[in-house]
Short mmCIF file of C-alpha atoms (C1' of nucleotides) in Angstrom, two decimals:
data_model
loop_
_atom_site.label_atom_id
_atom_site.label_comp_id
_atom_site.label_asym_id
_atom_site.label_seq_id
_atom_site.Cartn_x
_atom_site.Cartn_y
_atom_site.Cartn_z
CA UNK A 1 -0.13 0.07 -0.05
CA UNK A 2 1.57 3.94 -0.85
CA UNK A 3 0.87 5.24 2.38
CA UNK A 4 -1.23 8.29 2.17
CA UNK A 5 -0.06 11.65 2.44
CA UNK A 6 -1.15 13.31 5.97
CA UNK A 7 -2.12 16.04 3.21
CA UNK A 8 -4.35 13.78 1.08
CA UNK A 9 -5.92 12.45 4.28
CA UNK A 10 -6.90 15.72 5.42
CA UNK A 11 -7.56 17.19 1.64
CA UNK A 12 -10.13 13.59 1.92
CA UNK A 13 -11.67 14.36 5.44
CA UNK A 14 -12.70 18.00 4.55
CA UNK A 15 -13.72 17.27 0.87
CA UNK A 16 -15.91 14.47 2.47
CA UNK A 17 -17.66 16.76 5.20
CA UNK A 18 -18.11 19.33 2.78
CA UNK A 19 -19.85 16.86 0.23
CA UNK A 20 -22.01 15.39 2.97
CA UNK A 21 -23.36 19.04 4.27
CA UNK A 22 -21.21 19.05 7.38
CA UNK A 23 -20.08 22.35 6.38
CA UNK A 24 -22.33 24.36 3.84
CA UNK A 25 -21.62 27.28 1.07
CA UNK A 26 -20.61 30.51 3.21
CA UNK A 27 -19.28 28.47 6.34
CA UNK A 28 -15.82 28.92 7.55
CA UNK A 29 -13.73 25.55 7.99
CA UNK A 30 -11.52 25.85 11.13
CA UNK A 31 -8.34 27.52 10.93
CA UNK A 32 -5.21 26.20 9.58
CA UNK A 33 -3.76 26.78 12.80
CA UNK A 34 -6.87 24.72 14.57
CA UNK A 35 -6.67 22.13 11.92
CA UNK A 36 -2.63 21.60 12.60
CA UNK A 37 -3.79 21.11 16.17
CA UNK A 38 -6.88 18.80 15.65
CA UNK A 39 -4.82 16.75 12.99
CA UNK A 40 -1.33 16.92 14.91
CA UNK A 41 0.18 17.85 12.02
CA UNK A 42 2.44 21.16 10.91
CA UNK A 43 0.52 24.18 9.45
CA UNK A 44 2.54 23.68 6.33
CA UNK A 45 0.77 20.13 6.09
CA UNK A 46 -2.92 21.75 6.23
CA UNK A 47 -2.28 24.73 3.54
CA UNK A 48 -0.67 21.93 0.99
CA UNK A 49 -3.98 19.98 1.87
CA UNK A 50 -6.34 23.14 1.59
CA UNK A 51 -4.69 24.18 -1.95
CA UNK A 52 -5.97 21.29 -3.51
CA UNK A 53 -9.41 21.90 -2.35
CA UNK A 54 -9.25 25.49 -3.82
CA UNK A 55 -7.75 24.27 -6.83
CA UNK A 56 -10.91 21.96 -6.94
CA UNK A 57 -13.20 24.66 -6.27
CA UNK A 58 -14.35 23.72 -2.97
CA UNK A 59 -13.20 26.32 -1.10
CA UNK A 60 -12.06 30.16 -1.20
CA UNK A 61 -9.65 31.58 1.08
CA UNK A 62 -9.52 34.89 2.59
CA UNK A 63 -6.88 36.56 4.28
CA UNK A 64 -7.78 37.79 7.65
CA UNK A 65 -10.98 35.59 8.04
CA UNK A 66 -10.41 32.20 6.90
CA UNK A 67 -11.39 29.08 4.27
CA UNK A 68 -15.15 29.56 3.26
CA UNK A 69 -16.37 27.18 1.89
CA UNK A 70 -17.65 27.94 -2.20
CA UNK A 71 -20.85 27.55 -4.24
CA UNK A 72 -20.78 24.65 -6.08
CA UNK A 73 -19.48 25.32 -9.92
CA UNK A 74 -22.12 25.78 -12.68
CA UNK A 75 -19.16 24.77 -14.75
CA UNK A 76 -17.06 21.44 -15.19
CA UNK A 77 -13.52 21.99 -13.08
CA UNK A 78 -12.04 19.12 -15.68
CA UNK A 79 -9.60 21.60 -16.12
CA UNK A 80 -7.59 20.53 -13.09
CA UNK A 81 -5.69 16.91 -13.26
CA UNK A 82 -8.10 15.33 -10.34
CA UNK A 83 -9.88 12.93 -12.41
CA UNK A 84 -13.82 13.46 -14.17
CA UNK A 85 -15.47 12.51 -10.85
CA UNK A 86 -13.60 14.91 -8.48
CA UNK A 87 -14.10 17.48 -11.18
CA UNK A 88 -17.22 17.33 -11.91
CA UNK A 89 -17.51 17.77 -8.08
CA UNK A 90 -20.69 17.69 -7.11
CA UNK A 91 -23.21 17.02 -10.19
CA UNK A 92 -24.29 13.71 -11.07
CA UNK A 93 -22.20 11.57 -13.61
CA UNK A 94 -22.97 8.79 -15.42
CA UNK A 95 -20.47 6.91 -17.85
CA UNK A 96 -21.16 4.93 -21.10
CA UNK A 97 -18.48 2.43 -22.25
CA UNK A 98 -17.60 3.28 -26.34
CA UNK A 99 -14.65 1.06 -26.37
CA UNK A 100 -12.98 -0.96 -23.78
CA UNK A 101 -9.68 -1.80 -23.34
CA UNK A 102 -7.49 -3.21 -26.27
CA UNK A 103 -3.93 -3.04 -27.28
CA UNK A 104 -2.90 -1.06 -30.48
CA UNK A 105 -0.53 0.26 -31.72
CA UNK A 106 0.29 4.17 -31.25
CA UNK A 107 -2.05 6.16 -33.40
CA UNK A 108 0.38 7.71 -36.23
CA UNK A 109 -0.44 11.05 -36.08
CA UNK A 110 -0.41 11.14 -32.43
CA UNK A 111 -0.55 14.65 -30.61
CA UNK A 112 1.92 14.03 -28.22
CA UNK A 113 5.62 13.06 -29.04
CA UNK A 114 6.53 9.54 -27.69
CA UNK A 115 9.77 8.60 -26.90
CA UNK A 116 11.35 5.44 -28.32
CA UNK A 117 10.67 2.92 -25.68
CA UNK A 118 6.84 3.76 -25.17
CA UNK A 119 6.43 3.67 -29.11
CA UNK A 120 7.78 0.47 -29.05
CA UNK A 121 5.48 -0.87 -26.15
CA UNK A 122 2.57 -0.47 -27.60
CA UNK A 123 -0.36 1.27 -26.45
CA UNK A 124 -3.73 0.19 -24.70
CA UNK A 125 -6.88 2.36 -25.54
CA UNK A 126 -10.48 3.00 -24.08
CA UNK A 127 -12.98 5.54 -24.71
CA UNK A 128 -16.16 6.53 -23.22
CA UNK A 129 -18.54 9.34 -23.21
CA UNK A 130 -20.02 10.89 -19.92
CA UNK A 131 -23.26 12.27 -19.01
CA UNK A 132 -24.52 14.94 -16.76
CA UNK A 133 -28.38 14.86 -15.97
CA UNK A 134 -28.81 12.49 -19.41
CA UNK A 135 -26.80 15.11 -21.32
CA UNK A 136 -23.77 13.97 -23.07
CA UNK A 137 -21.19 16.32 -22.23
CA UNK A 138 -17.49 14.88 -22.99
CA UNK A 139 -16.45 12.18 -25.43
CA UNK A 140 -12.98 10.91 -23.73
CA UNK A 141 -10.69 8.25 -25.51
CA UNK A 142 -6.94 7.60 -23.03
CA UNK A 143 -4.09 5.96 -24.30
CA UNK A 144 -1.30 4.74 -22.02
CA UNK A 145 1.99 2.60 -22.89
CA UNK A 146 1.48 -1.48 -22.85
CA UNK A 147 4.54 -1.72 -20.04
CA UNK A 148 4.33 -2.77 -16.74
CA UNK A 149 0.45 -2.78 -16.26
CA UNK A 150 -0.34 -6.53 -16.19
CA UNK A 151 -3.31 -7.75 -17.03
CA UNK A 152 -4.47 -4.06 -17.63
CA UNK A 153 -6.70 -4.89 -20.55
CA UNK A 154 -8.54 -8.09 -18.73
CA UNK A 155 -9.36 -6.26 -15.48
CA UNK A 156 -10.18 -2.69 -16.16
CA UNK A 157 -13.68 -1.33 -17.25
CA UNK A 158 -14.29 1.80 -18.72
CA UNK A 159 -17.39 2.41 -16.15
CA UNK A 160 -14.76 2.28 -12.96
CA UNK A 161 -12.72 5.08 -11.73
CA UNK A 162 -9.57 4.96 -14.17
CA UNK A 163 -7.36 6.80 -11.67
CA UNK A 164 -8.81 4.79 -8.79
CA UNK A 165 -8.02 1.69 -10.31
CA UNK A 166 -4.34 2.61 -11.23
CA UNK A 167 -3.91 3.48 -7.75
CA UNK A 168 -5.68 0.69 -6.18
CA UNK A 169 -4.19 -2.16 -8.94
CA UNK A 170 -0.72 -0.72 -9.42
CA UNK A 171 0.12 2.25 -6.98
CA UNK A 172 0.10 4.61 -9.58
CA UNK A 173 -0.77 7.97 -9.33
CA UNK A 174 -1.29 11.17 -11.32
CA UNK A 175 0.95 13.77 -9.82
CA UNK A 176 0.20 16.55 -12.63
CA UNK A 177 -0.82 17.49 -16.18
CA UNK A 178 -0.36 19.42 -19.01
CA UNK A 179 -3.42 20.24 -21.75
CA UNK A 180 -4.15 21.89 -24.93
CA UNK A 181 -7.49 23.28 -25.59
CA UNK A 182 -8.77 24.08 -29.25
CA UNK A 183 -12.12 24.88 -30.47
CA UNK A 184 -13.44 22.87 -33.41
CA UNK A 185 -16.42 21.90 -35.38
CA UNK A 186 -17.68 18.47 -34.47
CA UNK A 187 -17.00 15.73 -37.31
CA UNK A 188 -19.74 13.03 -37.83
CA UNK A 189 -17.92 11.01 -35.36
CA UNK A 190 -17.85 13.08 -32.61
CA UNK A 191 -21.35 14.45 -33.36
CA UNK A 192 -22.26 10.82 -32.80
CA UNK A 193 -21.00 10.40 -29.69
CA UNK A 194 -22.33 13.33 -28.00
CA UNK A 195 -25.56 13.71 -29.59
CA UNK A 196 -25.00 16.42 -31.86
CA UNK A 197 -25.12 18.30 -34.88
CA UNK A 198 -21.91 17.74 -36.99
CA UNK A 199 -20.42 21.22 -37.57
CA UNK A 200 -21.28 22.35 -33.80
CA UNK A 201 -18.59 24.05 -32.17
CA UNK A 202 -16.78 21.89 -29.36
CA UNK A 203 -13.84 21.95 -27.40
CA UNK A 204 -10.97 19.19 -27.87
CA UNK A 205 -9.03 18.80 -25.16
CA UNK A 206 -5.27 17.16 -25.77
CA UNK A 207 -3.87 15.80 -22.05
CA UNK A 208 -0.72 14.16 -21.12
CA UNK A 209 -0.79 13.18 -17.36
CA UNK A 210 2.40 12.52 -15.40
CA UNK A 211 2.54 9.79 -12.70
CA UNK A 212 4.49 9.05 -9.70
CA UNK A 213 6.24 6.42 -11.99
CA UNK A 214 9.23 8.27 -13.73
CA UNK A 215 8.69 7.85 -17.65
CA UNK A 216 5.23 6.33 -17.73
CA UNK A 217 2.71 9.25 -19.44
CA UNK A 218 -1.19 8.83 -20.06
CA UNK A 219 -2.93 10.81 -22.52
CA UNK A 220 -6.43 11.29 -22.97
CA UNK A 221 -8.69 13.57 -25.85
CA UNK A 222 -11.56 14.91 -24.94
CA UNK A 223 -13.81 16.49 -26.95
CA UNK A 224 -16.30 18.57 -24.84
CA UNK A 225 -19.98 19.76 -25.29
CA UNK A 226 -19.59 23.19 -23.64
CA UNK A 227 -23.65 24.37 -24.91
CA UNK A 228 -24.80 23.63 -21.52
CA UNK A 229 -21.65 22.94 -19.24
CA UNK A 230 -18.52 25.19 -19.67
CA UNK A 231 -15.44 23.79 -18.83
CA UNK A 232 -13.19 25.69 -15.23
CA UNK A 233 -10.55 26.05 -13.55
CA UNK A 234 -8.97 28.35 -11.06
CA UNK A 235 -5.27 29.22 -10.41
CA UNK A 236 -3.95 31.03 -7.37
CA UNK A 237 -0.50 32.38 -6.63
CA UNK A 238 0.46 29.84 -4.23
CA UNK A 239 -0.59 26.49 -5.12
CA UNK B 1 6.56 50.45 -2.81
CA UNK B 2 5.06 47.59 -1.73
CA UNK B 3 8.61 45.34 -0.74
CA UNK B 4 8.53 42.24 -3.07
CA UNK B 5 8.55 38.91 -1.59
CA UNK B 6 11.75 36.89 -1.98
CA UNK B 7 9.90 34.18 -3.99
CA UNK B 8 9.13 36.76 -6.36
CA UNK B 9 12.40 38.28 -6.76
CA UNK B 10 13.87 34.95 -7.31
CA UNK B 11 11.03 33.99 -9.58
CA UNK B 12 12.00 36.80 -12.16
CA UNK B 13 15.61 35.84 -11.93
CA UNK B 14 15.27 32.42 -12.80
CA UNK B 15 12.95 33.48 -15.48
CA UNK B 16 15.08 36.24 -16.78
CA UNK B 17 18.35 33.82 -17.03
CA UNK B 18 16.12 31.28 -18.71
CA UNK B 19 14.73 33.94 -21.33
CA UNK B 20 18.00 35.23 -21.98
CA UNK B 21 19.60 31.90 -22.93
CA UNK B 22 22.08 31.48 -20.08
CA UNK B 23 19.95 28.16 -19.45
CA UNK B 24 18.37 26.13 -22.68
CA UNK B 25 16.65 23.65 -22.96
CA UNK B 26 17.29 20.19 -21.08
CA UNK B 27 19.45 22.32 -18.78
CA UNK B 28 19.08 21.49 -14.77
CA UNK B 29 18.63 24.54 -12.85
CA UNK B 30 20.53 24.85 -9.50
CA UNK B 31 19.32 22.51 -6.98
CA UNK B 32 16.56 24.03 -4.40
CA UNK B 33 19.05 23.39 -1.71
CA UNK B 34 21.64 25.05 -3.93
CA UNK B 35 19.26 28.26 -4.43
CA UNK B 36 18.67 28.39 -1.20
CA UNK B 37 22.33 28.54 -0.15
CA UNK B 38 23.37 30.89 -3.14
CA UNK B 39 19.94 33.21 -2.16
CA UNK B 40 20.63 32.99 1.43
CA UNK B 41 16.71 32.10 1.62
CA UNK B 42 14.80 28.97 3.01
CA UNK B 43 14.37 26.15 0.69
CA UNK B 44 10.51 26.47 0.75
CA UNK B 45 10.87 29.95 -0.11
CA UNK B 46 12.89 28.31 -3.36
CA UNK B 47 10.56 25.80 -4.26
CA UNK B 48 7.40 28.52 -3.90
CA UNK B 49 9.57 30.40 -6.62
CA UNK B 50 10.22 27.19 -8.95
CA UNK B 51 5.99 26.43 -8.59
CA UNK B 52 5.32 29.51 -10.42
CA UNK B 53 7.93 28.85 -13.11
CA UNK B 54 6.50 25.48 -13.37
CA UNK B 55 3.26 26.69 -13.97
CA UNK B 56 3.85 28.67 -16.42
CA UNK B 57 5.57 26.11 -18.10
CA UNK B 58 9.24 27.09 -17.73
CA UNK B 59 10.78 24.21 -16.18
CA UNK B 60 9.90 20.77 -14.99
CA UNK B 61 10.61 18.87 -12.12
CA UNK B 62 12.00 15.77 -11.57
CA UNK B 63 12.61 13.76 -8.52
CA UNK B 64 16.13 12.91 -8.10
CA UNK B 65 17.25 15.05 -11.15
CA UNK B 66 16.45 18.57 -10.49
CA UNK B 67 14.61 21.42 -12.26
CA UNK B 68 14.96 20.83 -16.00
CA UNK B 69 14.21 23.79 -18.40
CA UNK B 70 11.34 22.80 -20.75
CA UNK B 71 10.95 23.30 -24.34
CA UNK B 72 8.87 26.83 -25.61
CA UNK B 73 5.01 25.54 -25.78
CA UNK B 74 3.83 25.58 -28.79
CA UNK B 75 0.42 26.56 -27.44
CA UNK B 76 -0.35 29.93 -25.34
CA UNK B 77 -0.49 29.38 -21.77
CA UNK B 78 -2.59 31.80 -21.02
CA UNK B 79 -4.93 29.18 -19.12
CA UNK B 80 -2.72 30.22 -16.21
CA UNK B 81 -3.14 33.75 -14.09
CA UNK B 82 0.10 35.64 -15.04
CA UNK B 83 -1.09 38.18 -17.43
CA UNK B 84 -0.63 37.40 -21.40
CA UNK B 85 2.73 38.34 -21.86
CA UNK B 86 4.21 36.31 -19.31
CA UNK B 87 1.89 33.48 -20.94
CA UNK B 88 2.28 34.03 -24.26
CA UNK B 89 6.17 33.19 -22.68
CA UNK B 90 8.74 33.32 -25.95
CA UNK B 91 6.77 34.51 -28.42
CA UNK B 92 6.73 37.99 -29.97
CA UNK B 93 3.66 39.55 -29.35
CA UNK B 94 1.78 42.55 -30.76
CA UNK B 95 -1.13 44.36 -28.75
CA UNK B 96 -3.83 46.71 -30.95
CA UNK B 97 -5.78 48.98 -28.85
CA UNK B 98 -9.57 48.25 -30.09
CA UNK B 99 -11.22 50.61 -27.58
CA UNK B 100 -9.33 53.10 -24.60
CA UNK B 101 -10.33 52.79 -21.32
CA UNK B 102 -13.28 54.44 -20.56
CA UNK B 103 -15.98 54.61 -17.98
CA UNK B 104 -19.49 53.18 -18.06
CA UNK B 105 -22.45 51.15 -16.80
CA UNK B 106 -21.82 47.48 -15.76
CA UNK B 107 -23.04 45.25 -18.70
CA UNK B 108 -26.74 44.36 -18.03
CA UNK B 109 -26.51 40.79 -18.71
CA UNK B 110 -22.87 40.54 -17.11
CA UNK B 111 -21.37 37.00 -17.21
CA UNK B 112 -20.29 37.10 -12.77
CA UNK B 113 -22.51 38.30 -10.59
CA UNK B 114 -21.47 41.41 -8.89
CA UNK B 115 -22.20 42.90 -5.29
CA UNK B 116 -24.14 45.92 -5.11
CA UNK B 117 -21.12 47.86 -4.15
CA UNK B 118 -19.29 47.19 -7.26
CA UNK B 119 -22.72 47.45 -9.35
CA UNK B 120 -23.25 51.05 -7.85
CA UNK B 121 -19.70 52.04 -8.25
CA UNK B 122 -19.68 51.56 -12.13
CA UNK B 123 -17.65 50.08 -14.61
CA UNK B 124 -14.29 50.82 -16.73
CA UNK B 125 -13.92 49.02 -19.31
CA UNK B 126 -11.35 48.47 -22.62
CA UNK B 127 -10.67 46.32 -25.33
CA UNK B 128 -7.96 45.18 -27.59
CA UNK B 129 -6.42 42.63 -29.93
CA UNK B 130 -3.71 40.07 -29.33
CA UNK B 131 -1.30 39.18 -32.43
CA UNK B 132 1.43 36.65 -32.71
CA UNK B 133 3.34 36.91 -36.08
CA UNK B 134 0.32 38.72 -37.64
CA UNK B 135 -1.67 35.99 -36.35
CA UNK B 136 -4.92 37.76 -35.05
CA UNK B 137 -5.33 35.11 -31.81
CA UNK B 138 -7.42 36.90 -29.28
CA UNK B 139 -9.93 39.49 -28.63
CA UNK B 140 -10.11 40.62 -25.03
CA UNK B 141 -12.20 42.72 -23.44
CA UNK B 142 -11.30 43.72 -19.71
CA UNK B 143 -13.74 45.37 -16.77
CA UNK B 144 -12.82 46.99 -13.60
CA UNK B 145 -14.96 48.31 -10.96
CA UNK B 146 -14.45 52.43 -11.15
CA UNK B 147 -13.59 52.37 -7.24
CA UNK B 148 -10.03 53.69 -5.60
CA UNK B 149 -8.25 53.63 -8.87
CA UNK B 150 -8.06 57.14 -9.22
CA UNK B 151 -7.01 58.29 -12.98
CA UNK B 152 -7.34 55.16 -14.52
CA UNK B 153 -8.91 56.24 -17.44
CA UNK B 154 -7.00 59.25 -17.86
CA UNK B 155 -3.37 57.03 -17.38
CA UNK B 156 -3.40 53.81 -18.66
CA UNK B 157 -3.28 53.06 -22.25
CA UNK B 158 -4.18 49.32 -23.76
CA UNK B 159 -1.13 48.96 -25.17
CA UNK B 160 0.73 48.72 -22.22
CA UNK B 161 1.21 45.60 -19.51
CA UNK B 162 -2.10 45.68 -18.01
CA UNK B 163 -1.42 44.02 -14.56
CA UNK B 164 2.32 46.07 -14.70
CA UNK B 165 0.48 49.60 -14.99
CA UNK B 166 -1.80 48.22 -11.72
CA UNK B 167 1.13 47.25 -9.76
CA UNK B 168 3.32 50.17 -10.18
CA UNK B 169 0.74 52.74 -9.85
CA UNK B 170 -1.78 51.41 -7.67
CA UNK B 171 0.41 48.45 -5.85
CA UNK B 172 -2.75 46.30 -6.74
CA UNK B 173 -1.40 42.88 -7.71
CA UNK B 174 -3.51 40.02 -9.43
CA UNK B 175 -3.35 36.90 -6.94
CA UNK B 176 -5.60 34.54 -8.64
CA UNK B 177 -8.20 34.08 -11.42
CA UNK B 178 -11.20 31.77 -11.88
CA UNK B 179 -12.16 31.31 -15.64
CA UNK B 180 -14.99 29.17 -17.46
CA UNK B 181 -14.42 28.36 -21.20
CA UNK B 182 -16.64 27.53 -23.80
CA UNK B 183 -16.44 26.81 -27.44
CA UNK B 184 -18.77 28.88 -29.91
CA UNK B 185 -19.03 29.82 -33.30
CA UNK B 186 -17.63 33.34 -34.23
CA UNK B 187 -20.43 36.16 -34.74
CA UNK B 188 -19.94 38.86 -36.83
CA UNK B 189 -17.97 40.89 -34.40
CA UNK B 190 -16.09 38.76 -33.12
CA UNK B 191 -15.16 37.48 -36.79
CA UNK B 192 -14.21 40.89 -37.81
CA UNK B 193 -11.53 41.63 -34.95
CA UNK B 194 -10.00 38.61 -35.47
CA UNK B 195 -10.03 38.98 -39.31
CA UNK B 196 -11.64 35.42 -39.52
CA UNK B 197 -14.97 33.82 -41.23
CA UNK B 198 -18.55 34.28 -39.32
CA UNK B 199 -19.17 30.88 -37.59
CA UNK B 200 -15.71 29.68 -37.21
CA UNK B 201 -15.45 27.81 -34.22
CA UNK B 202 -13.71 29.58 -31.77
CA UNK B 203 -12.64 29.83 -27.76
CA UNK B 204 -14.61 32.11 -25.35
CA UNK B 205 -13.05 32.39 -22.04
CA UNK B 206 -14.72 34.32 -18.79
CA UNK B 207 -12.15 35.55 -16.26
CA UNK B 208 -12.65 36.80 -13.01
CA UNK B 209 -9.49 37.84 -11.12
CA UNK B 210 -8.92 38.44 -7.57
CA UNK B 211 -6.85 40.99 -6.17
CA UNK B 212 -4.46 41.81 -3.04
CA UNK B 213 -7.00 44.12 -2.58
CA UNK B 214 -9.92 42.37 -0.53
CA UNK B 215 -13.14 42.70 -2.46
CA UNK B 216 -11.49 44.17 -5.70
CA UNK B 217 -12.46 41.53 -8.33
CA UNK B 218 -11.64 42.33 -12.21
CA UNK B 219 -12.96 40.81 -15.10
CA UNK B 220 -12.22 39.99 -18.46
CA UNK B 221 -13.53 38.28 -21.69
CA UNK B 222 -11.35 36.62 -24.17
CA UNK B 223 -12.29 35.50 -27.60
CA UNK B 224 -9.87 33.24 -29.11
CA UNK B 225 -9.00 31.89 -32.75
CA UNK B 226 -7.37 28.66 -31.79
CA UNK B 227 -6.59 27.35 -35.40
CA UNK B 228 -2.92 27.84 -35.23
CA UNK B 229 -2.26 28.50 -31.38
CA UNK B 230 -4.13 26.18 -28.95
CA UNK B 231 -4.18 27.24 -25.36
CA UNK B 232 -2.77 25.30 -22.80
CA UNK B 233 -1.88 24.93 -18.94
CA UNK B 234 -0.11 22.40 -16.34
CA UNK B 235 -1.62 21.65 -13.29
CA UNK B 236 0.39 19.60 -10.66
CA UNK B 237 -0.12 18.38 -6.96
CA UNK B 238 2.17 20.83 -5.37
CA UNK B 239 1.62 24.39 -6.24
"C1'" DC C 1 27.21 5.90 -2.95
"C1'" DA C 2 25.63 11.31 -3.27
"C1'" DG C 3 22.27 14.68 -4.97
"C1'" DT C 4 17.78 15.35 -6.08
"C1'" DG C 5 13.00 16.83 -5.23
"C1'" DG C 6 8.80 15.18 -1.93
"C1'" DT C 7 6.80 15.65 2.55
"C1'" DC C 8 7.04 17.52 7.13
"C1'" DT C 9 8.18 19.56 11.53
"C1'" DA C 10 7.87 23.43 14.78
"C1'" DG C 11 8.48 27.49 15.07
"C1'" DA C 12 8.09 32.76 13.60
"C1'" DC C 13 6.73 37.84 11.89
"C1'" DC C 14 3.33 40.01 8.82
"C1'" DA C 15 -0.85 42.80 6.58
"C1'" DC C 16 -5.38 41.84 7.26
"C1'" DT C 17 -10.48 41.62 9.17
"C1'" DT C 18 -12.97 41.41 13.28
"C1'" DT C 19 -14.49 42.09 17.82
"C1'" DA D 1 -6.55 42.94 20.89
"C1'" DA D 2 -7.17 38.73 18.85
"C1'" DG D 3 -7.78 35.57 15.01
"C1'" DT D 4 -6.80 34.71 10.13
"C1'" DG D 5 -3.85 33.25 5.99
"C1'" DG D 6 0.38 34.69 3.75
"C1'" DT D 7 5.80 34.72 4.20
"C1'" DC D 8 9.53 32.67 6.19
"C1'" DT D 9 12.99 29.92 8.57
"C1'" DA D 10 16.21 26.22 9.88
"C1'" DG D 11 16.10 22.10 10.38
"C1'" DA D 12 14.50 16.65 9.02
"C1'" DC D 13 13.69 12.24 6.85
"C1'" DC D 14 11.93 9.80 2.55
"C1'" DA D 15 12.00 7.54 -2.15
"C1'" DC D 16 14.23 8.47 -6.14
"C1'" DT D 17 18.11 8.96 -9.89
"C1'" DG D 18 22.56 8.98 -11.37
"C1'" DG D 19 27.34 7.31 -11.57
#
DNA sequence: CAGTGGTCTAGACCACTTT
DNA sequence: AAGTGGTCTAGACCACTGG
């Protein structure tokens, strides 16, 4: 078991308390000093946990006041690296499988550059559509190197949490992400998966994930219907 | 003068060294321990500076190796909060004025909610187009409350750095940002400013900036032609 | 093995907000 | 004046990388 970091534990505790309504919008969380005392950890560790919650949009910090529970986003906070479920936050999400994991060659015109070893190892690919309240909002195809991930194709199913599966099965964790975003007109294929008209403006996002395993990157391409749900993120000076 | 923080000083030093070619792509920066010793500051302060550089895409950090100077982005790193010039990074940027600052009422259908005081104070608005190598990439309209910013309309011109002007003139600094992104078809007005055909898919970004002055928020709406330059960002666990 | 960044501690002073 | 988050110090141990 990859022993969880203390800031991660605190982050999950606070997040669960917020989701469960123990704190409601506008409430002030215990101060950083208090949390440090309660959990018997250093304040910098508390700050690390709060920074994650802020990135995910659960809290706002006000100097002199405290950490305040923020209103649920109208938009999907998927522009941060924390998987889709964490980002969608307080909306109800459904997943539809498009293609279960299979081994293939890397696409010839792959968006990111691949090193020789990754290229040679081949590629595992799977694909799914995300819905919120019966609206088709995102078609996602993910790619990962077929390397040191024994039986991934047999074990993983697209309805499970991808990041959660990787953590449980391989102690593999996503540590960061790089992404590029463009607008385009929906092609026939995209239109089919998202149930919209060809030519509708959509977002396409190309992502590269970094992991705690050096040299192992994963990739996703996301096509997003932003008609109803915009994509959002927030960035701050200190995190 | 708002004395600059030590992490800010170090950030600027390193960034300048990278831009000036003192470090080139693939080079390893001095280690965090070394930088702490050289600048006689704590390592956590060094880490704060490096986190900013990483957000802006100038470096990648590799455990066991060091902080490595990253390749210039193909895409515009404008999804972080550091103003356009910082984000465009190593591209050559030109600015075209569309509308110099003027006082007006807040738009009736403003994207974000405004508190009563902000609503009452009125709004300063200005607008400009950004070009990269003679390509029209972005049309930006900015809005700020007409409150405690004496003579802004007289003094500020759209070709200057907006954030730089605010810092020099009012000691006002941007500390963070929240944004929502959508795809849409270019309207006639957008098409005119970006020199493209009506109906072309573009990105529209609605932004709310936080500042070091409590309660003072600023806003921008960005229309982006992503045909040539995608918009990019990166997020990592620790910052 | 020495060196790196990641996590963590136990303090300190500051600017800011509220009482 | 008391409490908050922001900055900062001066250490420590860890997992990981490279020679």
